[in-house]
Steps between C-alpha positions, in 0.01 A plus 500: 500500500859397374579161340690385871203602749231317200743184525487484896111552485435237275739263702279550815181435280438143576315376773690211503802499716817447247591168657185375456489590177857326401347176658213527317727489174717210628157340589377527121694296343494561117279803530647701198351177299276579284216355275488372130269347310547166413187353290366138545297306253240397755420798647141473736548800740699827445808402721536157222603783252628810676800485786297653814718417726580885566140611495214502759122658342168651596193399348187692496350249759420443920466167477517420867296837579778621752403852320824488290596496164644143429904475502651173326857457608771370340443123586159543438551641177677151391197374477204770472260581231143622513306495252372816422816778650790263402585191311631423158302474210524273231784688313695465783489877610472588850180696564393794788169588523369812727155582509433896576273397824706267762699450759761759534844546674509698771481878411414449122206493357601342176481130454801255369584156495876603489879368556702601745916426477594341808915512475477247812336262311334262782748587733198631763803555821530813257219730520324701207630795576851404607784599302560132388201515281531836335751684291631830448693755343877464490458830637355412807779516776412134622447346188685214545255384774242431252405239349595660153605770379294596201331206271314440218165438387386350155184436373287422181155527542171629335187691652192246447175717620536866674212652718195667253269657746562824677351801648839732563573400094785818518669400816826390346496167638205349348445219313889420566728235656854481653695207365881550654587704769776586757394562831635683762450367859266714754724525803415740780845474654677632177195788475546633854886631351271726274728452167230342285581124574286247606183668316413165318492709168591329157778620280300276224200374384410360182167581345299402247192697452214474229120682450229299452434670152859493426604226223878518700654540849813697546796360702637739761722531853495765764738589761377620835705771663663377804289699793285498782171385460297841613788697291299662155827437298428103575400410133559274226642605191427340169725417207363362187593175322283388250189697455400775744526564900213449726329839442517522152152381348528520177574164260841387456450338215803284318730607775321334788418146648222304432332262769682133405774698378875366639754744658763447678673695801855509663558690842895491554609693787900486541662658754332855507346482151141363423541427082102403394482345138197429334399257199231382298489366106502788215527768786793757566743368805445748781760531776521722802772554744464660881715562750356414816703636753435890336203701393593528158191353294476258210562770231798618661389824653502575877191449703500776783204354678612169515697355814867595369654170626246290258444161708845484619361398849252253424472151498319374203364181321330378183111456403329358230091376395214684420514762756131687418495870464093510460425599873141504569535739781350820360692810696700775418840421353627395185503125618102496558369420184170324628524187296209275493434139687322322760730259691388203302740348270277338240285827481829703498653272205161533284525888529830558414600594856831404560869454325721237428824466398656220339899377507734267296794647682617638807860488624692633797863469491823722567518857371742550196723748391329586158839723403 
């Protein structure tokens, strides 16, 4: 498929008639605003401390039993805590809790009480999925109908308490947590053109992953391969920051994280480019740079099995939280890893059951040119 007939493919990928689409940007009025952090003295709830206005969040909850995971959106979040999944502690750090057994979103079975970037801000006339409220690629042939293109995400944080109890111990994901992410949206309009769009994969997620009997964690991110769901090349690929990656057992002494330990993330993507940095006190700086609208990997070397336009026809947005990785679902599958819990909270919390992950920054703002 030449670079023309890819270009008039994508262009037809939207559901949304074009016009529709251009008054849905008019409509938005401000939507390539971004967040910052701006810190108050009196903080009581996380929104006193953190700018939220361009974030909606699930919580691990069904509090009005419709059978659904709870969704806070962005006016509610200008005034929501709860006092075990999300609040701010006395230090002033914003805290996520996720016990392994809860509520789930729909077709997961991991738990997360979890930020999601709403570009829109409370601007509802725009819906979730719309254009308005995502961004993508420069790459993408209608990327000026988003409601970015690119952004950044910046956060300081430290891992409080990771998941202890599991029956799958090898299955790479146990005992870990996703703490940053960019998500690809799940669109069955863009996956009936068959060119790996609309898959809902996720081009990063931030780890940080430590064994019970381990004195560290290790500080990791994988990139998922931009395919079809039933394809057996869909998989995520790790690359190591501090410490090991996910299926490495063995201690990582000095060179990892320790639970309470501060580290810091930065997820630039400008124009095609996604430039990751990573930070923490008396460690190395890490940095990685992809290009996301290719299949050439984070080391540099082509990835034949990947999707060989990257994400270029995706529409994407930011997550951060504790997003749990201890599944208790016990299947085949390297996700499965049969973690432990009941469904009660205080019996979950005496056990060790669950993760939480603790913030003193998060910002969303414009990408940069870091040349």
């Amino acid at each position: 498929m030449n670079n023309i007939r890819v270009r008039q493919t994508i262009l037809s990928l939207t559901a949304i008639p074009i016009s529709v689409v251009m008054l849905m940007s008019c409509a938005s009025n401000g939507e390539s605003e971004q967040s910052s952090f701006t810190p108050k003295t009196t903080a009581t709830i996380p929104a006193d401390k953190f700018d939220l206005s361009h974030w909606k969040m699930n919580v691990p909850l069904d509090s009005n039993n419709d059978g659904k995971i709870d969704e806070i959106s962005v006016k509610k979040m200008q005034s929501y805590s709860h006092p075990d999944f999300f609040y701010l502690d006395e230090e002033g750090y914003m805290v996520f809790t996720a016990p392994n057994k809860a509520i789930t979103t729909a077709n997961s079975s991991n738990t997360r009480s979890e930020l999601r970037q709403m570009l829109r801000g409370s601007n509802t006339k725009i819906k979730t999925s719309y254009p308005g409220n995502n961004f993508a690629i420069a790459a993408h042939p209608l990327s000026e109908r988003f409601g970015a293109v690119g952004g950044k995400m910046t956060a300081t944080l430290k891992v409080d308490h990771v998941a202890l109890r599991a029956k799958n111990i090898n299955k790479p994901a146990a005992y870990s947590v996703v703490v940053g992410q960019i998500h690809a949206g799940k669109d069955k309009a863009l996956q009936a053109k068959n060119l790996g769009f609309g898959a809902g994969n996720e081009p990063i997620k931030i780890y940080y992953k430590k064994w019970p009997n381990h004195e560290k964690g290790s500080v990791f991110w994988n990139y998922e391969r931009n395919l079809a769901k039933n394809d057996p090349n869909r998989t995520d690929i790790a690359f190591p920051v501090w410490g090991n990656t996910w299926e490495n057992s063995n201690e990582p002494g000095d060179n990892g994280i320790a639970l309470g330990e501060e580290f810091s993330y930065t997820i630039n993507v400008h124009e095609n480019i996604m430039y990751l940095t990573f930070t923490s006190p008396g460690k190395p700086t890490v940095n990685y740079n992809v290009n996301l609208a290719n299949n050439v990997d984070a080391n540099g070397g082509i990835d034949p099995k990947d999707n060989k336009w990257g994400y270029t026809g995706d529409w994407l947005y930011f997550k951060a939280g504790a997003y749990n990785q201890c599944s208790t679902k016990d299947a085949p599958g390297l996700w499965y890893a049969a973690c432990l819990g009941t469904g009660d909270w205080k019996t979950d919390k005496a056990n060790g059951d669950y993760t939480q992950v603790s913030f003193s920054a998060l910002v969303l703002s414009d990408s940069t040119n870091p040349r």
